[in-house]
C-alpha cells in the first residue's frame, strides 16, 4: 500500500517556492477559520483555510500565484481533472495534535490527493495503511501524492508558530 504514496522533494524552483511562501505567509493573505478539519460532525479540531479552486472555477484572487506549482503537481498525479485546491494553516497549540482520519471525498472511489508543504515542521501527515500507520513529515517544497481513498490525518506542529500546506484533489470523469 505504501506504493500508493509517493513523495517528491524540491518540487518547484526556489524562486517560485519563495514567491508562494511569501504570499501565503504574508499579513495580507486572507485565512478563514474552519471549525472542523474534516467533514465529520464530531470533528472538534480546527484550522485556517483558503480555497483557491472549487466547483470547476477559480475561488481566490491568489490563484495565479500557484499556477506553476499546480502544473508541477498535476504532472505527478495519476488523475488530471482538478476538483479542489485548498490551503491549510495550522497554528502551534503547544503539542502535536493528530486530527481525525478521513478521506477528502468519501463518496468518490478513484481520485488523487496531493499535499504540498510550504513549511518544515515536526507536524505532517499520517496515513492509515492496513498493517501500519505511516507518517510523512512536513518538509518545505515537498509534495506527497497518494490514492485519495487512503485514510489520512493532518498533524499539527509544536516546534514552529505555523504549518502551511496546499492540498490538491484530482479525478477523472
Coordinates of N, CA, C and O in Angstrom, one line a residue:
X1 N 0.8 -1.2 0.0 CA 0.0 0.0 0.0 C 0.9 1.3 0.0 O 0.5 2.3 -0.5
X2 N 2.1 1.2 0.6 CA 3.0 2.3 0.6 C 3.3 2.8 -0.9 O 3.7 3.9 -1.1
X3 N 3.2 1.8 -1.8 CA 3.5 2.2 -3.2 C 2.4 3.1 -3.8 O 2.6 3.6 -4.9
X4 N 1.3 3.3 -3.1 CA 0.3 4.3 -3.5 C 0.5 5.6 -2.9 O -0.3 6.5 -3.0
X5 N 1.7 5.8 -2.2 CA 2.1 7.1 -1.6 C 3.5 7.4 -2.1 O 4.4 6.7 -1.9
X6 N 3.6 8.6 -2.8 CA 4.9 9.0 -3.3 C 5.2 10.4 -2.8 O 4.4 11.2 -2.6
X7 N 6.5 10.6 -2.6 CA 7.0 11.9 -2.1 C 8.0 12.5 -3.1 O 8.7 11.7 -3.8
X8 N 8.0 13.8 -3.3 CA 8.9 14.5 -4.2 C 9.4 15.7 -3.4 O 8.7 16.5 -3.0
X9 N 10.8 15.7 -3.3 CA 11.4 16.8 -2.7 C 11.8 17.9 -3.7 O 11.9 17.6 -4.9
X10 N 11.9 19.1 -3.2 CA 12.3 20.3 -4.1 C 11.4 20.3 -5.4 O 12.0 20.3 -6.5
X11 N 10.1 20.3 -5.2 CA 9.2 20.1 -6.3 C 9.3 21.3 -7.3 O 9.4 21.0 -8.5
X12 N 9.4 22.5 -6.9 CA 9.5 23.6 -7.8 C 10.8 24.4 -7.6 O 11.4 24.3 -6.5
X13 N 11.1 25.3 -8.5 CA 12.3 26.0 -8.4 C 12.2 27.0 -7.2 O 11.1 27.4 -6.8
X14 N 13.4 27.4 -6.7 CA 13.5 28.2 -5.5 C 12.7 29.6 -5.6 O 12.1 30.0 -4.7
X15 N 12.8 30.2 -6.8 CA 12.1 31.5 -7.0 C 10.6 31.3 -6.8 O 9.9 32.1 -6.2
X16 N 10.0 30.3 -7.5 CA 8.6 30.0 -7.4 C 8.2 29.7 -6.0 O 7.2 30.2 -5.5
X17 N 9.0 28.9 -5.3 CA 8.7 28.5 -3.9 C 8.7 29.7 -3.0 O 7.7 29.9 -2.3
X18 N 9.7 30.6 -3.1 CA 9.8 31.8 -2.3 C 8.6 32.7 -2.5 O 8.0 33.2 -1.6
X19 N 8.2 32.9 -3.8 CA 7.1 33.7 -4.1 C 5.8 33.2 -3.5 O 5.0 33.9 -2.9
X20 N 5.6 31.9 -3.6 CA 4.4 31.3 -3.0 C 4.4 31.4 -1.4 O 3.5 31.8 -0.8
X21 N 5.6 31.0 -0.9 CA 5.7 31.0 0.6 C 5.5 32.5 1.1 O 4.7 32.6 2.1
X22 N 6.1 33.5 0.5 CA 5.9 34.8 1.0 C 4.5 35.3 0.8 O 4.0 36.1 1.6
X23 N 3.8 34.9 -0.2 CA 2.4 35.2 -0.4 C 1.5 34.6 0.7 O 0.7 35.3 1.3
X24 N 1.7 33.3 0.9 CA 0.8 32.6 1.8 C 1.1 32.9 3.3 O 0.3 32.6 4.1
X25 N 2.3 33.4 3.6 CA 2.6 33.8 5.0 C 2.6 35.3 5.2 O 3.0 35.7 6.3
X26 N 2.2 36.0 4.2 CA 2.1 37.5 4.3 C 0.9 37.9 5.2 O -0.1 37.2 5.3
X27 N 1.0 39.0 5.9 CA -0.1 39.5 6.7 C -1.3 40.0 5.8 O -2.4 40.2 6.3
X28 N -1.1 40.0 4.5 CA -2.2 40.4 3.6 C -2.9 39.2 3.0 O -3.9 39.4 2.3
X29 N -2.5 38.0 3.4 CA -3.1 36.8 2.8 C -4.3 36.5 3.7 O -4.2 36.3 4.9
X30 N -5.5 36.3 3.1 CA -6.7 36.0 3.9 C -6.9 34.6 4.3 O -7.0 33.7 3.4
X31 N -6.9 34.3 5.6 CA -7.2 32.9 6.1 C -8.5 32.9 6.8 O -8.9 33.9 7.4
X32 N -9.3 31.8 6.6 CA -10.6 31.7 7.1 C -10.7 30.6 8.1 O -10.2 29.5 7.8
X33 N -11.4 30.8 9.3 CA -11.5 29.8 10.3 C -12.4 28.6 9.8 O -13.5 28.8 9.3
X34 N -11.9 27.4 9.9 CA -12.6 26.2 9.7 C -12.8 25.5 11.0 O -11.8 25.1 11.6
X35 N -14.0 25.5 11.5 CA -14.2 24.9 12.9 C -14.1 23.4 13.0 O -14.1 22.8 14.0
X36 N -13.9 22.8 11.8 CA -13.7 21.3 11.7 C -12.6 21.2 10.7 O -12.4 21.9 9.8
X37 N -11.8 20.1 10.8 CA -10.7 19.8 9.8 C -11.2 18.8 8.8 O -10.5 18.5 7.9
X38 N -12.3 18.1 9.1 CA -12.9 17.1 8.2 C -14.4 17.4 8.0 O -14.9 18.3 8.6
X39 N -15.0 16.5 7.3 CA -16.5 16.6 7.1 C -17.3 16.0 8.2 O -18.5 16.1 8.1
X40 N -16.7 15.4 9.1 CA -17.4 14.7 10.2 C -17.9 15.7 11.2 O -17.3 16.6 11.6
X41 N -19.2 15.4 11.7 CA -19.8 16.3 12.6 C -19.1 16.4 14.0 O -19.1 17.4 14.6
X42 N -18.6 15.2 14.4 CA -17.9 15.2 15.7 C -16.4 15.5 15.7 O -15.7 15.3 16.6
X43 N -16.0 16.1 14.6 CA -14.6 16.6 14.5 C -14.5 17.9 15.3 O -15.2 18.9 15.1
X44 N -13.7 17.8 16.4 CA -13.6 19.0 17.3 C -12.2 19.7 17.1 O -11.8 20.4 18.0
X45 N -11.6 19.6 16.0 CA -10.3 20.3 15.7 C -10.6 21.4 14.8 O -11.7 21.6 14.2
X46 N -9.6 22.3 14.6 CA -9.8 23.5 13.7 C -8.6 23.7 12.9 O -7.5 23.2 13.3
X47 N -8.7 24.5 11.9 CA -7.6 25.1 11.1 C -8.1 26.3 10.4 O -9.2 26.6 10.5
X48 N -7.1 27.0 9.8 CA -7.5 28.1 9.0 C -7.3 27.7 7.5 O -6.3 27.1 7.2
X49 N -8.2 28.0 6.7 CA -8.2 27.6 5.3 C -8.4 28.7 4.3 O -8.8 29.8 4.7
X50 N -8.1 28.4 3.1 CA -8.3 29.3 2.0 C -8.5 28.5 0.7 O -7.6 27.8 0.3
X51 N -9.7 28.5 0.2 CA -10.0 27.7 -1.0 C -9.6 28.5 -2.3 O -10.2 29.6 -2.5
X52 N -8.7 28.0 -3.1 CA -8.3 28.6 -4.3 C -9.1 28.2 -5.5 O -9.2 29.0 -6.5
X53 N -9.5 27.0 -5.5 CA -10.3 26.5 -6.7 C -11.3 25.5 -6.2 O -11.0 24.6 -5.4
X54 N -12.5 25.6 -6.7 CA -13.6 24.6 -6.3 C -14.7 24.7 -7.3 O -14.9 25.8 -7.9
X55 N -15.4 23.6 -7.5 CA -16.5 23.6 -8.4 C -16.2 24.0 -9.8 O -17.0 24.8 -10.4
X56 N -15.0 23.7 -10.3 CA -14.7 24.0 -11.7 C -14.3 25.4 -11.9 O -14.2 25.8 -13.1
X57 N -14.0 26.2 -10.9 CA -13.6 27.6 -11.1 C -12.7 28.1 -10.0 O -12.6 27.6 -8.9
X58 N -12.0 29.2 -10.4 CA -11.2 29.9 -9.5 C -12.0 30.5 -8.4 O -13.1 31.0 -8.6
X59 N -11.5 30.4 -7.2 CA -12.3 30.9 -6.0 C -11.4 31.9 -5.2 O -11.8 32.3 -4.1
X60 N -10.3 32.3 -5.7 CA -9.4 33.2 -5.0 C -8.6 34.1 -5.9 O -8.2 33.7 -7.0
X61 N -8.4 35.4 -5.5 CA -7.6 36.3 -6.2 C -6.1 35.8 -6.2 O -5.3 36.3 -7.0
X62 N -5.8 34.9 -5.3 CA -4.4 34.4 -5.2 C -4.1 33.2 -6.0 O -3.0 32.6 -6.0
X63 N -5.1 32.7 -6.8 CA -4.9 31.5 -7.6 C -3.7 31.6 -8.6 O -2.9 30.7 -8.7
X64 N -3.5 32.8 -9.2 CA -2.5 32.9 -10.2 C -1.1 32.7 -9.6 O -0.1 32.4 -10.3
X65 N -1.0 32.9 -8.3 CA 0.3 32.8 -7.6 C 0.8 31.3 -7.7 O 2.0 31.1 -7.7
X66 N -0.1 30.4 -7.8 CA 0.3 29.0 -7.7 C 0.2 28.2 -9.1 O 0.3 27.0 -9.1
X67 N 0.1 28.9 -10.2 CA -0.1 28.3 -11.5 C 1.1 27.3 -11.8 O 0.9 26.2 -12.2
X68 N 2.3 27.8 -11.6 CA 3.5 26.9 -11.8 C 3.5 25.7 -10.9 O 3.9 24.6 -11.3
X69 N 3.1 26.0 -9.6 CA 3.0 24.9 -8.7 C 2.0 23.9 -9.1 O 2.2 22.7 -9.2
X70 N 0.8 24.4 -9.5 CA -0.3 23.5 -10.0 C 0.2 22.6 -11.2 O -0.1 21.4 -11.2
X71 N 0.9 23.2 -12.1 CA 1.4 22.4 -13.2 C 2.4 21.3 -12.8 O 2.4 20.2 -13.3
X72 N 3.2 21.6 -11.8 CA 4.2 20.6 -11.3 C 3.4 19.5 -10.5 O 3.7 18.3 -10.7
X73 N 2.4 19.9 -9.8 CA 1.6 18.9 -9.0 C 0.8 18.0 -10.0 O 0.9 16.8 -9.8
X74 N 0.1 18.5 -10.9 CA -0.7 17.7 -11.8 C 0.2 16.7 -12.6 O -0.2 15.6 -12.9
X75 N 1.4 17.1 -12.9 CA 2.3 16.2 -13.6 C 2.7 15.0 -12.8 O 3.1 14.0 -13.4
X76 N 2.5 15.0 -11.5 CA 2.8 13.9 -10.6 C 1.5 13.1 -10.3 O 1.6 12.0 -9.7
X77 N 0.4 13.6 -10.7 CA -0.9 12.9 -10.3 C -1.4 12.0 -11.4 O -1.3 12.2 -12.6
X78 N -1.9 10.8 -11.0 CA -2.5 9.9 -11.9 C -3.7 10.5 -12.6 O -3.9 10.3 -13.8
X79 N -4.5 11.2 -11.8 CA -5.7 11.9 -12.4 C -5.3 13.3 -12.7 O -4.4 13.9 -12.2
X80 N -6.1 13.9 -13.7 CA -5.7 15.2 -14.2 C -6.8 16.3 -14.1 O -6.6 17.4 -14.3
X81 N -8.0 15.9 -13.7 CA -9.1 16.9 -13.6 C -9.2 17.4 -12.2 O -9.4 16.7 -11.3
X82 N -9.1 18.7 -12.1 CA -9.0 19.3 -10.8 C -10.4 19.4 -10.1 O -11.3 19.8 -10.7
X83 N -10.4 19.0 -8.8 CA -11.6 19.1 -8.0 C -11.5 20.3 -7.1 O -12.5 21.1 -7.0
X84 N -10.4 20.4 -6.4 CA -10.2 21.5 -5.4 C -8.8 21.7 -5.1 O -7.9 20.8 -5.2
X85 N -8.5 23.0 -4.8 CA -7.2 23.4 -4.2 C -7.5 24.2 -3.0 O -8.3 25.2 -3.0
X86 N -7.0 23.7 -1.9 CA -7.3 24.4 -0.6 C -6.0 24.5 0.2 O -5.3 23.5 0.4
X87 N -5.7 25.7 0.7 CA -4.5 25.9 1.5 C -5.0 25.8 3.0 O -6.1 26.2 3.3
X88 N -4.1 25.2 3.8 CA -4.4 25.0 5.2 C -3.3 25.6 6.0 O -2.1 25.5 5.7
X89 N -3.7 26.3 7.1 CA -2.7 26.8 8.1 C -3.1 26.3 9.4 O -4.2 26.4 9.9
X90 N -2.1 25.6 10.0 CA -2.2 25.1 11.4 C -1.4 26.0 12.3 O -0.3 26.3 12.0
X91 N -2.0 26.4 13.4 CA -1.3 27.2 14.4 C -0.7 26.3 15.5 O -1.2 25.2 15.8
X92 N 0.4 26.7 16.1 CA 1.0 25.9 17.2 C 0.1 25.9 18.4 O -0.2 27.0 18.9
X93 N -0.3 24.7 18.9 CA -1.1 24.6 20.0 C -0.3 24.0 21.2 O -0.9 23.5 22.2
X94 N 1.0 24.0 21.1 CA 1.9 23.6 22.2 C 2.1 22.1 22.2 O 2.9 21.6 23.1
X95 N 1.5 21.3 21.3 CA 1.7 19.9 21.2 C 1.3 19.4 19.8 O 0.6 20.1 19.1
X96 N 1.8 18.3 19.4 CA 1.4 17.7 18.1 C 0.0 17.1 18.3 O -0.3 16.3 19.2
X97 N -1.0 17.6 17.5 CA -2.3 17.1 17.5 C -2.6 16.4 16.2 O -2.5 17.0 15.2
X98 N -3.0 15.1 16.3 CA -3.4 14.3 15.1 C -4.9 14.5 14.9 O -5.7 14.1 15.8
X99 N -5.2 15.1 13.8 CA -6.6 15.3 13.5 C -7.3 14.0 13.1 O -6.7 13.0 12.9
X100 N -8.6 14.1 13.0 CA -9.4 12.9 12.7 C -9.0 12.3 11.3 O -8.8 13.0 10.4
X101 N -8.9 11.0 11.3 CA -8.6 10.3 10.0 C -9.8 10.5 9.1 O -11.0 10.4 9.5
X102 N -9.5 10.6 7.8 CA -10.6 10.9 6.8 C -10.0 10.7 5.4 O -8.8 10.4 5.2
X103 N -10.9 10.7 4.4 CA -10.6 10.9 3.0 C -11.2 12.2 2.6 O -12.3 12.6 3.2
X104 N -10.6 13.0 1.7 CA -11.2 14.3 1.3 C -12.5 14.2 0.7 O -13.4 15.0 0.9
X105 N -12.8 13.1 -0.1 CA -14.0 12.9 -0.8 C -14.5 11.5 -0.6 O -14.2 10.6 -1.4
X106 N -15.2 11.2 0.5 CA -15.6 9.8 0.8 C -16.5 9.2 -0.2 O -16.6 8.0 -0.2
X107 N -17.2 10.0 -1.0 CA -18.2 9.4 -2.0 C -17.6 9.2 -3.4 O -18.3 8.8 -4.3
X108 N -16.3 9.4 -3.5 CA -15.6 9.2 -4.8 C -14.6 8.0 -4.6 O -13.8 8.0 -3.6
X109 N -14.6 7.1 -5.5 CA -13.8 5.8 -5.4 C -12.4 5.9 -6.0 O -11.6 5.0 -5.8
X110 N -12.2 6.9 -6.9 CA -10.9 6.9 -7.6 C -10.5 8.3 -7.9 O -11.0 9.0 -8.8
X111 N -9.6 8.8 -7.0 CA -9.0 10.1 -7.2 C -7.7 10.2 -6.5 O -7.2 9.3 -5.9
X112 N -7.0 11.3 -6.8 CA -5.6 11.5 -6.2 C -5.7 12.7 -5.4 O -6.2 13.8 -5.7
X113 N -5.0 12.6 -4.2 CA -4.8 13.8 -3.3 C -3.3 14.1 -3.3 O -2.5 13.2 -3.2
X114 N -3.0 15.4 -3.3 CA -1.6 15.8 -3.2 C -1.5 16.9 -2.2 O -2.3 17.8 -2.1
X115 N -0.5 16.7 -1.3 CA -0.2 17.7 -0.2 C 1.1 18.3 -0.5 O 2.1 17.6 -0.5
X116 N 1.1 19.6 -0.7 CA 2.3 20.4 -1.0 C 2.6 21.2 0.3 O 1.8 22.0 0.8
X117 N 3.8 20.9 0.9 CA 4.2 21.6 2.1 C 5.0 22.8 1.9 O 6.0 22.8 1.1
X118 N 4.5 23.9 2.5 CA 5.3 25.2 2.4 C 6.2 25.4 3.6 O 7.1 26.3 3.5
X119 N 6.1 24.6 4.6 CA 6.9 24.8 5.8 C 7.5 23.4 6.3 O 6.9 22.4 6.0
X120 N 8.6 23.5 6.9 CA 9.3 22.4 7.6 C 8.9 22.5 9.0 O 9.3 23.5 9.7
X121 N 8.2 21.5 9.5 CA 7.8 21.4 10.9 C 7.9 20.0 11.4 O 8.1 19.1 10.6
X122 N 7.6 19.8 12.7 CA 7.5 18.4 13.3 C 6.1 17.9 13.1 O 5.8 16.8 13.6
X123 N 5.2 18.6 12.4 CA 3.9 18.1 12.0 C 4.0 17.3 10.7 O 5.1 17.1 10.2
X124 N 2.9 16.9 10.2 CA 3.0 16.2 8.9 C 1.6 15.5 8.6 O 0.6 16.0 9.0
X125 N 1.7 14.4 7.9 CA 0.5 13.7 7.5 C 0.7 12.2 7.9 O 1.8 11.6 7.7
X126 N -0.3 11.6 8.5 CA -0.3 10.2 8.9 C -1.2 9.5 8.0 O -2.4 9.9 7.7
X127 N -0.8 8.4 7.4 CA -1.6 7.5 6.6 C -1.9 6.2 7.3 O -1.0 5.7 8.0
X128 N -3.1 5.8 7.2 CA -3.6 4.6 7.9 C -3.7 3.4 6.9 O -4.6 3.3 6.1
X129 N -2.6 2.7 6.9 CA -2.5 1.5 6.0 C -3.0 0.3 6.7 O -3.0 0.3 7.9
X130 N -3.3 -0.8 6.0 CA -3.8 -2.0 6.6 C -2.9 -2.5 7.8 O -3.5 -3.0 8.8
X131 N -1.6 -2.4 7.6 CA -0.8 -3.0 8.7 C 0.0 -2.0 9.5 O 0.8 -2.4 10.4
X132 N -0.2 -0.7 9.2 CA 0.6 0.2 10.0 C 0.1 1.7 9.8 O -0.7 1.9 8.9
X133 N 0.6 2.5 10.6 CA 0.4 4.0 10.4 C 1.7 4.5 9.9 O 2.8 4.2 10.4
X134 N 1.6 5.2 8.8 CA 2.8 5.7 8.1 C 2.8 7.2 8.2 O 1.9 7.9 7.7
X135 N 3.9 7.8 8.8 CA 4.0 9.3 9.0 C 4.9 9.9 8.0 O 6.1 9.4 7.9
X136 N 4.5 10.9 7.3 CA 5.4 11.7 6.4 C 5.5 13.1 7.0 O 4.5 13.8 7.1
X137 N 6.7 13.6 7.3 CA 6.8 14.9 7.9 C 6.6 16.0 6.9 O 6.7 15.8 5.7
X138 N 6.3 17.2 7.5 CA 6.2 18.4 6.7 C 7.5 19.0 6.4 O 8.2 19.4 7.3
X139 N 7.9 18.9 5.1 CA 9.2 19.5 4.7 C 8.9 20.5 3.5 O 8.2 20.1 2.6
X140 N 9.4 21.7 3.7 CA 9.1 22.7 2.7 C 9.5 22.3 1.3 O 10.5 21.6 1.1
X141 N 8.6 22.7 0.4 CA 8.8 22.5 -1.1 C 8.8 21.0 -1.4 O 9.3 20.6 -2.4
X142 N 8.1 20.2 -0.6 CA 7.9 18.8 -0.9 C 6.5 18.5 -1.2 O 5.6 19.2 -0.7
X143 N 6.2 17.5 -2.0 CA 4.9 17.1 -2.4 C 4.7 15.6 -2.0 O 5.6 14.8 -2.2
X144 N 3.5 15.3 -1.4 CA 3.1 14.0 -1.1 C 1.9 13.7 -2.0 O 0.9 14.4 -2.0
X145 N 2.0 12.6 -2.8 CA 0.9 12.3 -3.7 C 0.4 10.9 -3.3 O 1.2 10.0 -3.2
X146 N -0.9 10.7 -3.2 CA -1.4 9.4 -2.8 C -2.8 9.2 -3.3 O -3.5 10.1 -3.7
X147 N -3.2 7.9 -3.3 CA -4.5 7.5 -3.7 C -5.5 8.1 -2.7 O -5.3 7.9 -1.5
X148 N -6.4 8.9 -3.2 CA -7.3 9.7 -2.3 C -8.2 8.9 -1.4 O -8.7 9.4 -0.5
X149 N -8.3 7.6 -1.7 CA -9.1 6.7 -0.8 C -8.4 6.2 0.4 O -9.0 5.5 1.2
X150 N -7.1 6.5 0.5 CA -6.4 6.1 1.7 C -6.7 7.1 2.8 O -6.6 8.3 2.7
X151 N -7.2 6.6 4.0 CA -7.5 7.4 5.1 C -6.2 8.1 5.6 O -5.1 7.4 5.7
X152 N -6.3 9.3 6.0 CA -5.1 10.1 6.5 C -5.5 11.1 7.5 O -6.7 11.4 7.6
X153 N -4.6 11.7 8.2 CA -4.8 12.8 9.1 C -3.7 13.8 9.0 O -2.5 13.5 8.8
X154 N -4.1 15.0 9.2 CA -3.1 16.1 9.4 C -2.6 16.1 10.8 O -3.4 15.8 11.7
X155 N -1.3 16.5 11.0 CA -0.8 16.6 12.3 C -0.2 18.0 12.5 O 0.6 18.4 11.7
X156 N -0.7 18.6 13.6 CA -0.2 20.0 13.9 C 1.3 19.9 14.4 O 1.8 18.8 14.8
X157 N 1.9 21.0 14.4 CA 3.3 21.1 14.8 C 3.4 21.7 16.2 O 2.5 22.5 16.7
X158 N 4.5 21.4 16.9 CA 4.8 22.0 18.2 C 6.1 22.8 18.2 O 6.4 23.5 19.2
X159 N 6.8 22.8 17.1 CA 8.1 23.4 17.0 C 8.2 24.7 16.3 O 9.1 25.5 16.5
X160 N 7.2 25.1 15.5 CA 7.1 26.3 14.8 C 5.8 27.0 15.0 O 4.8 26.3 15.5
X161 N 5.7 28.3 14.8 CA 4.4 29.0 15.0 C 3.3 28.5 14.1 O 2.1 28.5 14.5
X162 N 3.6 28.1 12.9 CA 2.6 27.7 12.0 C 3.1 26.6 11.0 O 4.3 26.5 10.8
X163 N 2.2 25.9 10.5 CA 2.4 24.9 9.4 C 1.5 25.3 8.3 O 0.3 25.4 8.5
X164 N 2.0 25.4 7.1 CA 1.2 25.8 5.9 C 1.4 24.8 4.8 O 2.5 24.3 4.5
X165 N 0.3 24.4 4.2 CA 0.3 23.4 3.1 C -0.8 23.8 2.1 O -1.7 24.5 2.4
X166 N -0.7 23.2 0.9 CA -1.7 23.4 -0.1 C -2.1 22.0 -0.6 O -1.3 21.2 -0.9
X167 N -3.4 21.7 -0.5 CA -4.0 20.4 -0.8 C -4.6 20.5 -2.2 O -5.5 21.4 -2.4
X168 N -4.3 19.5 -3.0 CA -4.9 19.4 -4.4 C -5.6 18.1 -4.5 O -5.1 17.1 -4.0
X169 N -6.8 18.1 -5.0 CA -7.5 16.8 -5.3 C -7.9 16.8 -6.8 O -8.4 17.8 -7.3
X170 N -7.6 15.6 -7.4 CA -7.8 15.5 -8.9 C -8.6 14.2 -9.1 O -8.4 13.2 -8.4
X171 N -9.4 14.2 -10.2 CA -10.1 13.0 -10.6 C -10.3 13.0 -12.1 O -9.9 13.9 -12.7
X172 N -10.9 11.9 -12.6 CA -11.3 11.9 -14.0 C -12.7 11.5 -14.0 O -13.2 10.7 -13.2
X173 N -13.4 12.0 -15.0 CA -14.9 11.6 -15.2 C -15.0 10.2 -15.5 O -14.2 9.6 -16.2

